[in-house]
Short mmCIF file of C-alpha atoms in Angstrom, two decimals:
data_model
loop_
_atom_site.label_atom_id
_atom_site.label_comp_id
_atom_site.label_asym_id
_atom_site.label_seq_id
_atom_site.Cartn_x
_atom_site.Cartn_y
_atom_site.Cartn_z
CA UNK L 3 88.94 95.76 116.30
CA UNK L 4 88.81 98.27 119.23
CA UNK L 5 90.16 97.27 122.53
CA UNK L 6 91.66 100.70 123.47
CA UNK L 7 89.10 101.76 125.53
CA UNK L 8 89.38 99.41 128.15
CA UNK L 9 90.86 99.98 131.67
CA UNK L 10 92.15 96.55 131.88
CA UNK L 11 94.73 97.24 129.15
CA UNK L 12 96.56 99.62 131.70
CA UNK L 13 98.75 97.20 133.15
CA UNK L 14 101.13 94.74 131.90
CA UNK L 15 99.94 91.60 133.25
CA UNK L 16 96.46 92.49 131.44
CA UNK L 17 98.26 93.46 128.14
CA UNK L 18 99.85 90.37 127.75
CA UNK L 19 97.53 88.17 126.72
CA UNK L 20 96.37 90.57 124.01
CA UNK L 21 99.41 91.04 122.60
CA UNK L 22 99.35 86.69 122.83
CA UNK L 23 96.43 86.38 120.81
CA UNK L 24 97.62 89.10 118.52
CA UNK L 25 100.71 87.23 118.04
CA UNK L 26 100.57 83.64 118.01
CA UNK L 27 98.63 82.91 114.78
CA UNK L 28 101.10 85.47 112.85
CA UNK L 29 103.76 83.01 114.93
CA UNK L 30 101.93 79.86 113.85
CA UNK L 31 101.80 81.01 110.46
CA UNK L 32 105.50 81.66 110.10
CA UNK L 33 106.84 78.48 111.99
CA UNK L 34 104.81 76.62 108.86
CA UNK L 35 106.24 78.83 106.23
CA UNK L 36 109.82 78.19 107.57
CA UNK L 37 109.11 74.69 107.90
CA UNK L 38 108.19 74.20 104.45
CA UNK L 39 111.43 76.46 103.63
CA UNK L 40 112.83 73.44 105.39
CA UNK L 41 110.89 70.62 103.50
CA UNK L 42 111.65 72.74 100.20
CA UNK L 43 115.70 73.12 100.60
CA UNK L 44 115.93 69.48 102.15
CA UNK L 45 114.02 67.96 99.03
CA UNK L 46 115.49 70.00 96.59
CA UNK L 47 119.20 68.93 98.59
CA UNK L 48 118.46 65.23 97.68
CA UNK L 49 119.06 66.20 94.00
CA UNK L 50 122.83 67.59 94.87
CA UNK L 51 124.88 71.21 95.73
CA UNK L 52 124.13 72.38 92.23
CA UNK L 53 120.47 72.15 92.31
CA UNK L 54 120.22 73.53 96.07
CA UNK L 55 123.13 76.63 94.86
CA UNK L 56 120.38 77.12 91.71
CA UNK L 57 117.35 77.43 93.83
CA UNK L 58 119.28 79.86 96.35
CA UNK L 59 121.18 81.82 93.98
CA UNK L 60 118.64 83.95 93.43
CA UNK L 61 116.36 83.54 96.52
CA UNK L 62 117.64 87.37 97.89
CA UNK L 63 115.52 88.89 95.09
CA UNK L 64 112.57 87.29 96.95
CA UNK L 65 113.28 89.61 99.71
CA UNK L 66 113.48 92.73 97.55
CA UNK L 67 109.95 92.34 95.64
CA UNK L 68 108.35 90.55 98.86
CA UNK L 69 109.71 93.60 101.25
CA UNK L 70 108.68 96.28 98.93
CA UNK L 71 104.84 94.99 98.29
CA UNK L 72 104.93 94.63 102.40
CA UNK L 73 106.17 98.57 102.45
CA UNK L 74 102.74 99.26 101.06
CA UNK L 75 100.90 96.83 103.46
CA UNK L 76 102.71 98.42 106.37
CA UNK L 77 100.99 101.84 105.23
CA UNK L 78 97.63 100.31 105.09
CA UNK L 79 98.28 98.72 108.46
CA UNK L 80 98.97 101.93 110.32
CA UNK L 81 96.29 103.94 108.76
CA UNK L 82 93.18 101.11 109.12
CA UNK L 83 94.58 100.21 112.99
CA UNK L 84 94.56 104.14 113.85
CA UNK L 85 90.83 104.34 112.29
CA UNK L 86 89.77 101.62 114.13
CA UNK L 87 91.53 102.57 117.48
CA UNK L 88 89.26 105.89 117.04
CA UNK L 89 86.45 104.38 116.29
CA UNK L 90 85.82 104.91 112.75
CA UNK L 91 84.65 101.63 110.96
CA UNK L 92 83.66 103.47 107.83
CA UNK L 93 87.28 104.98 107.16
CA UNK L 94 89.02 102.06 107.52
CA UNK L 95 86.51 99.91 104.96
CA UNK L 96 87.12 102.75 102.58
CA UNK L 97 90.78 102.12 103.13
CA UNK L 98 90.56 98.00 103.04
CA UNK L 99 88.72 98.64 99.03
CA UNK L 100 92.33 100.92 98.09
CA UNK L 101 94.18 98.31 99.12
CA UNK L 102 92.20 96.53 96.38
CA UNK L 103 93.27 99.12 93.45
CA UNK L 104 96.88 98.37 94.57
CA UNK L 105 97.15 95.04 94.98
CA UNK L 106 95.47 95.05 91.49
CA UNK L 107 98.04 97.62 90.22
CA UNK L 108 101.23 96.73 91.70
CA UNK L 109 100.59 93.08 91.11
CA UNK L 110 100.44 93.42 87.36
CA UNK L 111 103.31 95.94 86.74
CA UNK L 112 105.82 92.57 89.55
CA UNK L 113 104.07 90.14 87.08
CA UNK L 114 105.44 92.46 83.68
CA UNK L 115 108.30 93.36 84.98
CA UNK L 116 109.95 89.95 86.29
CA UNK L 117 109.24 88.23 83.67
CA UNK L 118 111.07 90.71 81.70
CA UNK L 119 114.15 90.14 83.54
CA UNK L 120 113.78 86.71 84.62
CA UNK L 121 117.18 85.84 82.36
CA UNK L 122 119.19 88.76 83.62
CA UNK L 123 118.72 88.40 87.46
CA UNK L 124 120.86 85.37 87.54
CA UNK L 125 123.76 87.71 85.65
CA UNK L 126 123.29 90.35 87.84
CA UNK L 127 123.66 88.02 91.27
CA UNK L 128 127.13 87.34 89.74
CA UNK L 129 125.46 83.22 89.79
CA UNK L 130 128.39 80.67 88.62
CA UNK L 131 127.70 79.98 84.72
CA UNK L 132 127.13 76.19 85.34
CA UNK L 133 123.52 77.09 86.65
CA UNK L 134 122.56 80.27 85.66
CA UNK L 135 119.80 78.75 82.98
CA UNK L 136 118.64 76.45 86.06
CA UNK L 137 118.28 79.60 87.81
CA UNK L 138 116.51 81.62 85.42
CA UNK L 139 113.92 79.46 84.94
CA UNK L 140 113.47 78.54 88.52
CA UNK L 141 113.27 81.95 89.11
CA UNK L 142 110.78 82.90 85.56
CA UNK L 143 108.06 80.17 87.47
CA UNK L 144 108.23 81.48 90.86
CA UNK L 145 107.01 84.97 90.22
CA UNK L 146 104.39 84.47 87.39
CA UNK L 147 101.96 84.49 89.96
CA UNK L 148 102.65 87.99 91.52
CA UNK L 149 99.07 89.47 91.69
CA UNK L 150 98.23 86.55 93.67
CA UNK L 151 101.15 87.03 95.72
CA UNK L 152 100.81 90.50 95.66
CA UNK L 153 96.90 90.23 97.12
CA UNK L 154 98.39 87.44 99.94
CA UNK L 155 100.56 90.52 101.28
CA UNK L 156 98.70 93.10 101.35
CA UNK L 157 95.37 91.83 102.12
CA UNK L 158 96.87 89.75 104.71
CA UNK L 159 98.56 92.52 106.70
CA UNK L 160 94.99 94.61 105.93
CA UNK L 161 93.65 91.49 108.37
CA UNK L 162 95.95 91.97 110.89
CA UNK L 163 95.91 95.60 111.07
CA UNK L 164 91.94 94.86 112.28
CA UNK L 165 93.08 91.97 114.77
CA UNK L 166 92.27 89.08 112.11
CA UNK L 167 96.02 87.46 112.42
CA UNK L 168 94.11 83.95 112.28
CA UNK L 169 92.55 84.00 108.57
CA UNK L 170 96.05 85.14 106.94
CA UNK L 171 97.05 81.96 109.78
CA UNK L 172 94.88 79.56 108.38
CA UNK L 173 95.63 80.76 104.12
CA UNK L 174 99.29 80.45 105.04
CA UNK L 175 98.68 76.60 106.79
CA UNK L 176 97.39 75.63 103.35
CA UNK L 177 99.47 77.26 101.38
CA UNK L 178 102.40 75.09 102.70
CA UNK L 179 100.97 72.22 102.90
CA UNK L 180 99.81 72.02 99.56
CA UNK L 181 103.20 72.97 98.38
CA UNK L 182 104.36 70.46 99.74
CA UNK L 183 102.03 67.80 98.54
CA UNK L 184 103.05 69.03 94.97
CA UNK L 185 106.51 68.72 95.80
CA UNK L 186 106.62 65.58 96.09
CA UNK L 187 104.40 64.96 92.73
CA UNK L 188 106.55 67.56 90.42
CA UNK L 189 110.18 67.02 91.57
CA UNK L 190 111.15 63.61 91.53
CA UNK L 191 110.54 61.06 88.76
CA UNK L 192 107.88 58.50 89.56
CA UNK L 193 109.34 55.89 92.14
CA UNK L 194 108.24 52.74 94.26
CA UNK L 195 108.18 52.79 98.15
CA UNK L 196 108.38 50.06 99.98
CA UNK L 197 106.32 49.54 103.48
CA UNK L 198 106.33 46.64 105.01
CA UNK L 199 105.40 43.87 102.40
CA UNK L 200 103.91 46.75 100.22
CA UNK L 201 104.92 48.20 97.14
CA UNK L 202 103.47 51.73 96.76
CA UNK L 203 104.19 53.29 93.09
CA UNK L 204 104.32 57.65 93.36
CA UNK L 205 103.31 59.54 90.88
CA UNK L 206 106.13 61.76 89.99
CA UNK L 207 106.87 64.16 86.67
CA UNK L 208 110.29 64.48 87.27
CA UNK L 209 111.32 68.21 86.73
CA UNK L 210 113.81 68.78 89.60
CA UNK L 211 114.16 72.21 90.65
CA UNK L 212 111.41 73.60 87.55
CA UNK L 213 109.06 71.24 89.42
CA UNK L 214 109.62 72.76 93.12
CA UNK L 215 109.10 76.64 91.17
CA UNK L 216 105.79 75.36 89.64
CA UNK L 217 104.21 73.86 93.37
CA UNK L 218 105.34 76.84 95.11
CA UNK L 219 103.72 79.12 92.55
CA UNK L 220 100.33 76.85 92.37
CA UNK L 221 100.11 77.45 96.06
CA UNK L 222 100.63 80.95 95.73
CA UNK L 223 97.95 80.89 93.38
CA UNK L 224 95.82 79.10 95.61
CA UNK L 225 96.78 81.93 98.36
CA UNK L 226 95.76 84.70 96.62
CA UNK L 227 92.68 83.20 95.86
CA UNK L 228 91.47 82.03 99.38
CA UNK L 229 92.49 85.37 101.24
CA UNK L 230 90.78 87.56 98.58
CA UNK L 231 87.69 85.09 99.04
CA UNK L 232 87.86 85.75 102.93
CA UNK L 233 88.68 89.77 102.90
CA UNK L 234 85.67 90.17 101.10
CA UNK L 235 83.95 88.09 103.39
CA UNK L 236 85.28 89.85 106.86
CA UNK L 237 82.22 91.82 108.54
CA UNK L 238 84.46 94.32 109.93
CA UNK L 239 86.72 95.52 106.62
CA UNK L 240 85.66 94.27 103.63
CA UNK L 241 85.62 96.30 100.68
CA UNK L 242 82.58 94.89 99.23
CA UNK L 243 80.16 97.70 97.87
CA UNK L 244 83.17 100.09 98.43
CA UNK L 245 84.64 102.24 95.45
CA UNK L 246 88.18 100.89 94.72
CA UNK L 247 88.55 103.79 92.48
CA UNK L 248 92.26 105.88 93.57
CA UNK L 249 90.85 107.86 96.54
CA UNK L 250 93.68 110.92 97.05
CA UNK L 251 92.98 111.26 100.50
CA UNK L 252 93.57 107.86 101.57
CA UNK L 253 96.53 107.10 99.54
CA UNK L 254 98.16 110.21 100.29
CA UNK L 255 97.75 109.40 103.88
CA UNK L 256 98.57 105.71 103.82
CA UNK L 257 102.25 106.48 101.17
CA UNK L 258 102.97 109.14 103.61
CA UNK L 259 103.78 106.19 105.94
CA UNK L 260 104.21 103.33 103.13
CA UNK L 261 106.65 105.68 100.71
CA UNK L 262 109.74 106.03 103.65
CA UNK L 263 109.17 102.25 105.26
CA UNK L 264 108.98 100.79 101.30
CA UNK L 265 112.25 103.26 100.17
CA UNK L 266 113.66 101.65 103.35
CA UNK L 267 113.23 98.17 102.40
CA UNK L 268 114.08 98.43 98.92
CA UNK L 269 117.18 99.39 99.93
CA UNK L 270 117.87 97.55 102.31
CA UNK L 271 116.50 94.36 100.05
CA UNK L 272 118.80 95.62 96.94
CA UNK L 273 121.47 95.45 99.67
CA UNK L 274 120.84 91.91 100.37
CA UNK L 275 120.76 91.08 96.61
CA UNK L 276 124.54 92.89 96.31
CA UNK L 277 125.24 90.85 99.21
CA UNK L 278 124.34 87.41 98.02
CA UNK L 279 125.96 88.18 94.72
CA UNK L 280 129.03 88.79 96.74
CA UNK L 281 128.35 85.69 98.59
CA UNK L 282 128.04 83.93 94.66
CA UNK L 283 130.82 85.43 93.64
CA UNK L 284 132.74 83.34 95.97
CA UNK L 285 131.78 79.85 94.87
CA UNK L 286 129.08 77.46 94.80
CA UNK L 287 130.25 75.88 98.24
CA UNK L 288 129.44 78.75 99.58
CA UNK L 289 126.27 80.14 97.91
CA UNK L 290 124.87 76.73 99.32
CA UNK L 291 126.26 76.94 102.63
CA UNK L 292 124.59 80.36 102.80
CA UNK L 293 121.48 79.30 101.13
CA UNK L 294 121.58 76.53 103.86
CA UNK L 295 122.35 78.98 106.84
CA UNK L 296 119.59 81.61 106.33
CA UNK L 297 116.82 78.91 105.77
CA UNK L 298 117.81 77.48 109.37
CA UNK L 299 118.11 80.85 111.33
CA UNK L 300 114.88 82.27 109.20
CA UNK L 301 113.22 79.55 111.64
CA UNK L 302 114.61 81.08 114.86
CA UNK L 303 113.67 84.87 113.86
CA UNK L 304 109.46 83.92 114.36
CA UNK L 305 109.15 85.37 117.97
CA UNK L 306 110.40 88.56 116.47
CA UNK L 307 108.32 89.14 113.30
CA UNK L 308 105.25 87.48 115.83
CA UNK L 309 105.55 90.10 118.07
CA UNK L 310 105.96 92.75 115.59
CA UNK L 311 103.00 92.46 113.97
CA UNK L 312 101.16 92.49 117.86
CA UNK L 313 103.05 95.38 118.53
CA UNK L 314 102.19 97.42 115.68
CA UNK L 315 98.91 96.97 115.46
CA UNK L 316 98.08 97.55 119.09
CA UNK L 317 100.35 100.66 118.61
CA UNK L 318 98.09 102.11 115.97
CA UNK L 319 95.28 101.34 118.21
CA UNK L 320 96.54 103.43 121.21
CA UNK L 321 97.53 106.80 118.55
CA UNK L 322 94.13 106.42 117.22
CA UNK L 323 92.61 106.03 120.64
CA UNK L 324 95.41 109.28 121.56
CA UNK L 325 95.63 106.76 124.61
CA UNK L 326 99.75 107.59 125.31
CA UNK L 327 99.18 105.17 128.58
CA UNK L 328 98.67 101.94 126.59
CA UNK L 329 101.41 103.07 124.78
CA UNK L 330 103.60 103.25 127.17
CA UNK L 331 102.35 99.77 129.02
CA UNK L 332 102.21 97.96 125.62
CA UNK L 333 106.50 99.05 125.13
CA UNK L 334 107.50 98.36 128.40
CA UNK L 335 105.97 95.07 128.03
CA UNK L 336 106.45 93.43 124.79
CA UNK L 337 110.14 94.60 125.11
CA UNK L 338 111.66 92.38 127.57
CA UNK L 339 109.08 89.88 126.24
CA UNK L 340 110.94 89.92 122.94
CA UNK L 341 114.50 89.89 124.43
CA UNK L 342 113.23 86.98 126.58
CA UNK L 343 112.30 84.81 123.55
CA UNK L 344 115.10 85.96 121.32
CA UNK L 345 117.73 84.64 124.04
CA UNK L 346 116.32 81.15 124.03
CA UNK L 347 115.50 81.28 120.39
CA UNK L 348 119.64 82.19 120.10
CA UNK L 349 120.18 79.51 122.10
CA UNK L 350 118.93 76.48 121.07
CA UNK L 351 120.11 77.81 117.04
CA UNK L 352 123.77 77.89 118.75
CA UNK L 353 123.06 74.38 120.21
CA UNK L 354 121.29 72.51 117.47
CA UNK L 355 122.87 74.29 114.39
CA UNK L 356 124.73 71.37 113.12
CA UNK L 357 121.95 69.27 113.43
CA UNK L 358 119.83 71.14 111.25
CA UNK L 359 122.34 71.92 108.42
CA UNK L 360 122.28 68.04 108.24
CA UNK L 361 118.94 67.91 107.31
CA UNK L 362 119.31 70.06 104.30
CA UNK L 363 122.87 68.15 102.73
CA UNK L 364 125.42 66.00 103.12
CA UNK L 365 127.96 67.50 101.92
CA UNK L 366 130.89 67.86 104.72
CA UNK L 367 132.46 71.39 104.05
CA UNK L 368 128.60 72.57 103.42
CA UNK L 369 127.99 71.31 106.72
CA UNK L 370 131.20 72.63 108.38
CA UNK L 371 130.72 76.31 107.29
CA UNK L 372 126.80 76.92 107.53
CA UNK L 373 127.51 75.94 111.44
CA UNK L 374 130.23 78.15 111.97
CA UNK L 375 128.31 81.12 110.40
CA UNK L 376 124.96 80.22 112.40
CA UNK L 377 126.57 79.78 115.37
CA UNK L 378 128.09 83.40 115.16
CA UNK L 379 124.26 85.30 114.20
CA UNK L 380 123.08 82.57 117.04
CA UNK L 381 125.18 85.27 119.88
CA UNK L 382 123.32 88.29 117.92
CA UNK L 383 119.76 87.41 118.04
CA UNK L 384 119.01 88.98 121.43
CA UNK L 385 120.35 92.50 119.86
CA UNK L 386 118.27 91.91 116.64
CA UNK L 387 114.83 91.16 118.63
CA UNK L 388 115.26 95.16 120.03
CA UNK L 389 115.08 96.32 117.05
CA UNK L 390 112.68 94.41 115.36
CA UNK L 391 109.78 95.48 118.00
CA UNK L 392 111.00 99.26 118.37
CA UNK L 393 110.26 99.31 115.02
CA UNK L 394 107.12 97.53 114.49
CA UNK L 395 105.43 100.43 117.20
CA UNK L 396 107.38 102.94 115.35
CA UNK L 397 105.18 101.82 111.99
CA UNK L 398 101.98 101.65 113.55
CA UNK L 399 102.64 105.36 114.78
CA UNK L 400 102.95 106.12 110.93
CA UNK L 401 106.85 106.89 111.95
CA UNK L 402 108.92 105.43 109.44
CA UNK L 403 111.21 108.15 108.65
CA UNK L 404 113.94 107.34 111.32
CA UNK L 405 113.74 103.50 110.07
CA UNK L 406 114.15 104.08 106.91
CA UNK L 407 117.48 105.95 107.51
CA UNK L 408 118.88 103.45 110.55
CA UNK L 409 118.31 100.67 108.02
CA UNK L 410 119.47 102.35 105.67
CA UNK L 411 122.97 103.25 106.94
CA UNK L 412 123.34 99.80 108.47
CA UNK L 413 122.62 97.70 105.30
CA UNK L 414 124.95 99.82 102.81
CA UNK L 415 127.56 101.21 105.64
CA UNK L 416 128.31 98.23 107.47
CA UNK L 417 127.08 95.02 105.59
CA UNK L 418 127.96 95.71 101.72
CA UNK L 419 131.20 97.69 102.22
CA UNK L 420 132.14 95.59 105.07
CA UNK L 421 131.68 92.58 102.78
CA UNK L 422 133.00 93.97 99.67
CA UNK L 423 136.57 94.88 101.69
CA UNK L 424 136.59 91.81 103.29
CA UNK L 425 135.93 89.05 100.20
CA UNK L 426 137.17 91.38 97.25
CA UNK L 427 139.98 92.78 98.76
CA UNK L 428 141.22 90.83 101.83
CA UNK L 429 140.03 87.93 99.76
CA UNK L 430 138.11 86.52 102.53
CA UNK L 431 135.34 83.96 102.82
CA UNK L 432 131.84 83.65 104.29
CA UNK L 433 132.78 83.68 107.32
CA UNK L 434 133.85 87.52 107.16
CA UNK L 435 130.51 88.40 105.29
CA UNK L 436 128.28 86.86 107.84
CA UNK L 437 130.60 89.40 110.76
CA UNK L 438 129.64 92.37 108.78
CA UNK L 439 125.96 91.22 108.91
CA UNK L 440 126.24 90.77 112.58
CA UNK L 441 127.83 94.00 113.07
CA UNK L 442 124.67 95.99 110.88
CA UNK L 443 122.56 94.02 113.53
CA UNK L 444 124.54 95.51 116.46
CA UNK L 445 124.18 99.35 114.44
CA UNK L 446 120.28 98.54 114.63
CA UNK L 447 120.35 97.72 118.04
CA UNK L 448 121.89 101.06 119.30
CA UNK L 449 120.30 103.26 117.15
CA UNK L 450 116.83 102.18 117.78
CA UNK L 451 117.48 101.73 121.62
CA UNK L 452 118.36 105.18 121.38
CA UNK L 453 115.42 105.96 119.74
CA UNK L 454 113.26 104.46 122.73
CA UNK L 455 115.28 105.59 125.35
CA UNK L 456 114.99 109.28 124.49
CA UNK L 457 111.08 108.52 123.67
CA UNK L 458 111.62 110.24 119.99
CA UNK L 459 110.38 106.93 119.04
CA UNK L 460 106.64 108.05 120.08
CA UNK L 461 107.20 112.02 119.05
CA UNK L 462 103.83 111.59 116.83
CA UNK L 463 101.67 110.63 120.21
CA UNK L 464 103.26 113.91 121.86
CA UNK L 465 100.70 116.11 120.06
CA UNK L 466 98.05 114.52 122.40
CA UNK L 467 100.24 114.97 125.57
#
């Protein structure tokens, strides 16, 4: 996709509606992953704290191998939108066939690997004994599909980075809902519904929280599958008749950009896993409470990750096009765009918190805590929404030194001392650990603002200047 080389794009109210249709599937495709979060935490809630605490307990790791695989997406992203931004077709299909030899590598050494550790990770999160076997093998089910998660990532960010946010849209739409059909067949026991004057018998096998692992990891099966069919099927990228044999060049190219943003969010990830051990380590109250909390506000973070995608790939558009202009016009307006949507998105999570902690259990001092923690990130989300788009442009300049270090600093600085002196020293709760988290989302804000401000944020496009 090349729409650099358009005048229209020079002004703001012309940009938008680019950076719209850029956005809005990737939007789309999010609001139906976070609502089968929510359809996945409520219906594993019905069975109790303990079963909601085992599912969660170890949820962080997701983050780590998920954020890492996406670290190598992110380099494929910059590289294919600046080859299409100048024009060349034929580098960026010979990039879209090595994404192929590393999905098909990394994929396999996720699949070993977790599977190897799948009894240890519940150990390491510091998990309460009572459900660290439910844990494990929640946990052993959910990743044995990683090449096919593995090509879902990759692949799909390979789609966006050439405009295509509405195939990875339409994979992701099925993905949940058949998830959620199997849900409802694997996790409870077979049971009679009555409608009206109707008795309706549902097929159910009855294995609780192993049940909800196995439906998510069919999908993700199915996921792979379908977006592997369709990237080979895209006219503008597909690798087909492509050599997927290591090509130096390319690689070297796209790790150059993938090595510092994937260093970056392994980090940062690994600090989230110390941090939900933390968060373990203080009971199973509150490992659901925060289980509960970040599948709400996960909801109320779309508009940011939406636009991020939009405002990377149009940013690798403009450096390949060495069009600093549209640069320029594409920050100044997705910015307060993104502010915009993160103040009412802030707002209505303040608002409506309680009412959507109730969805996901009844359990009173559950209830009570999750709202007092959302309610404080709900003040924050305005600051967070800078961030997240200064960065997105930043990584489809192929900058992702300066990231790498803000996030860095902010996730091991801030968060994971912060928590550790506040629950294993001051003794204090999860309260305390969620104000440390805010405060690493303040340090993002004012570091990347001052990246932007001083324009060292676009030091790569200078060299066309």
């Amino acid at each position: 996709m090349n729409t650099n080389n358009k005048p229209k794009e020079y002004t703001s109210r012309q940009v938008l509606p680019i950076i719209f249709a850029l956005a809005w599937p990737t939007m789309l495709e999010q609001f139906m992953q976070t609502a089968v979060q929510y359809i996945d935490t409520a219906m594993v809630g019905v069975l109790g704290t303990h079963a909601t605490a085992s599912v969660g307990a170890t949820s962080t790791f997701n983050w780590l191998i998920g954020s890492t695989i996406s670290a190598l997406g992110v380099g494929f992203l910059s590289y294919i939108a600046q080859s299409l931004g100048a024009g060349d077709n034929n580098r960026a299909r010979k990039a879209a066939a090595q994404s192929v030899f590393i999905v098909i590598v990394t994929g396999m050494f996720f699949t070993l690997l977790l599977q190897l550790i799948k009894n240890l990770v519940p150990v390491w999160m510091q998990v309460d004994p009572v459900i660290q076997k439910d844990a494990a093998a929640y946990f052993g089910i959910l990743y044995a599909p990683m090449l096919f998660r593995t090509a879902s990532i990759i692949f799909g960010t390979v789609l966006r980075a050439a405009g295509d946010t509405k195939t990875p849209m339409h994979i992701g739409i099925q993905v949940n809902l058949l998830n959620v059909i199997l849900n409802f067949l694997l996790l409870y026991e077979t049971r009679a519904i009555n409608i009206g004057s109707h008795v309706i018998t549902i097929p159910g096998a009855g294995l609780n929280i192993r049940g909800a692992a196995l439906a998510s990891a069919i999908a993700y099966i199915w996921g792979g599958l379908a977006i592997t069919y369709k990237f080979y099927a895209h006219t503008l990228i597909s690798p087909k008749g492509q050599n997927i044999r290591p090509d130096t060049t390319i690689l070297s190219s796209v790790m150059k950009v993938a090595l510092p943003n994937m260093l970056q969010r392994f980090a940062t990830s690994l600090g989230y896993v110390v941090f939900a051990s933390m968060i373990n380590a203080i009971g199973e109250t509150a490992t659901a409470a925060h289980t509960i909390a970040n599948t709400v506000e996960s909801a109320f973070y779309i508009p940011g990750w939406g636009m991020q995608t939009s405002a990377a790939t149009l940013a690798g558009n403009a450096y390949g096009a060495k069009d600093n202009k549209k640069l320029t016009v594409l920050s100044r307006t997705v910015l307060p765009l993104e502010v915009g949507l993160m103040v009412i998105s802030g707002s209505l999570l303040f608002i409506f918190a309680p009412i959507l902690v109730k969805l996901f259990t009844s359990d009173s001092n559950v209830i009570s805590l999750a709202t007092i923690v959302l309610r404080m990130v709900a003040v924050s989300e305005p600051f967070y929404g800078v961030p997240i788009i200064i960065e997105g442009m930043m990584q489809g300049l192929g900058n992702t030194v300066a990231p790498f270090i803000y996030n860095v600093m902010g996730m091991w600085c801030i968060r994971i001392i912060g928590t550790f002196i506040c629950t294993k020293l001051f003794g204090l709760g999860l309260i305390s650990a969620w104000a440390c988290m805010i405060g690493h989302n303040i340090l993002l804000f004012v570091l990347f603002s001052y990246q932007y401000l001083s324009g060292k944020w676009k030091s790569k496009m200078n060299r066309f200047l």
